[in-house]
């Protein structure tokens, strides 16, 4: 079967990006990553892509007049690579309709909470603050509303009495690294165009 062409956007450490790469290499995900876009040339995601020989473009948001202009550049880069789906794997910028409309039902985000709880920044901190006993992570389709698009898959993570931000984040991330590639594989038939 034709590999799913996945474009990835990341701003930070890139552990979810690497989880996708590892799943591809292990044969658990029938896909290629023709392009990673980062907005910070020194981020961990960029270093991981270099290690795996995956092409990277740096799109520094500071060079753009507004969010729409930044997103137009992202659309043009991903369209040039004819990607089937775009994954926001820790993209720390708010995206606009320009990106959402260019990839309808084909823009995917991973968020570290059980949505619709704890949308927005620092979802792990919000969960600890709220005192919930179960949190987790969500893979969802991106729409114009922040962290509110249709849910594709979720994994639950118990919150322990002794949890710190770091310990809970670590356990949530472990689940993310399983959930994201598995969800991409499960939904690949919806996106594959070739
Ligand atoms: C993840 O926790 C994800 O849920 C959130 O950003 C984080 C990215 O982590 N959207 P990493 O850069 O993949 O390690």
Coordinates of N, CA, C and O and ligand atoms in Angstrom, one line a residue, residues 10-17 45 48 88-92 109-113 137 172-173 176-177, ligand 1:
X10 N 6.6 20.9 14.7 CA 7.0 20.8 16.1 C 7.8 22.1 16.5 O 8.4 22.7 15.7
X11 N 7.7 22.4 17.8 CA 8.4 23.5 18.3 C 9.4 23.2 19.4 O 10.2 24.0 19.8
X12 N 9.3 21.9 19.9 CA 10.0 21.7 21.2 C 10.9 20.5 21.1 O 11.6 20.2 20.1
X13 N 10.8 19.7 22.1 CA 11.7 18.5 22.3 C 11.6 17.5 21.1 O 12.5 16.9 20.7
X14 N 10.4 17.3 20.6 CA 10.2 16.4 19.5 C 10.0 14.9 19.8 O 10.2 14.1 18.9
X15 N 9.7 14.6 21.1 CA 9.6 13.2 21.4 C 8.4 12.5 20.6 O 8.5 11.4 20.3
X16 N 7.4 13.3 20.4 CA 6.2 12.7 19.6 C 6.6 12.5 18.2 O 6.2 11.6 17.5
X17 N 7.3 13.5 17.6 CA 7.9 13.3 16.3 C 8.7 12.1 16.2 O 8.5 11.2 15.3
X45 N 13.4 18.7 18.3 CA 12.8 18.1 17.1 C 13.7 18.2 15.9 O 13.9 17.2 15.1
X48 N 16.5 15.8 16.3 CA 16.1 14.4 16.0 C 15.9 14.1 14.5 O 16.3 13.1 14.0
X88 N 0.4 18.2 14.1 CA 1.0 19.2 15.0 C 1.5 18.4 16.3 O 0.7 18.0 17.1
X89 N 2.8 18.1 16.3 CA 3.4 17.3 17.4 C 4.1 18.3 18.4 O 5.4 18.4 18.3
X90 N 3.4 19.0 19.1 CA 4.0 20.0 20.0 C 4.3 21.3 19.3 O 5.4 21.9 19.4
X91 N 3.3 21.8 18.5 CA 3.5 23.1 17.8 C 2.9 24.2 18.7 O 1.7 24.2 18.9
X92 N 3.8 25.0 19.2 CA 3.3 25.9 20.2 C 2.9 27.3 19.7 O 3.1 28.3 20.4
X109 N -3.8 17.1 15.9 CA -3.0 17.6 17.1 C -3.0 16.5 18.2 O -3.9 15.7 18.3
X110 N -1.9 16.6 19.0 CA -1.9 15.8 20.2 C -1.9 16.7 21.4 O -1.1 17.7 21.4
X111 N -2.8 16.5 22.4 CA -2.9 17.4 23.5 C -2.8 16.6 24.8 O -3.4 15.5 24.9
X112 N -2.1 17.1 25.8 CA -1.9 16.3 27.0 C -3.0 16.4 28.1 O -2.7 16.7 29.2
X113 N -4.2 16.1 27.7 CA -5.3 16.0 28.6 C -6.4 15.2 27.9 O -6.3 15.0 26.7
X137 N -4.3 11.8 27.5 CA -4.0 12.6 26.3 C -5.0 12.3 25.2 O -5.7 11.3 25.2
X172 N 2.1 10.8 31.0 CA 1.2 11.2 29.9 C 2.0 11.1 28.6 O 1.5 10.5 27.6
X173 N 3.2 11.5 28.6 CA 4.0 11.5 27.3 C 4.2 10.0 26.8 O 4.2 9.8 25.6
X176 N 1.3 9.2 25.0 CA 1.2 9.9 23.7 C 2.0 9.2 22.7 O 1.6 9.1 21.5
X177 N 3.2 8.7 23.1 CA 4.1 8.1 22.1 C 3.5 6.8 21.5 O 3.9 6.4 20.5
Ligands
LIG1 C1 3.2 17.0 24.1 O1 3.0 16.8 25.4 C2 1.9 17.3 23.3 O2 0.8 16.8 23.9 C3 1.8 18.8 23.4 O3 3.2 19.2 23.3 C4 4.0 18.2 23.9 C5 5.1 18.0 22.9 O4 6.1 17.2 23.4 N1 1.0 19.3 22.4 P1 7.3 16.7 22.4 O5 8.0 17.9 21.8 O6 6.7 15.8 21.4 O7 8.3 16.0 23.3

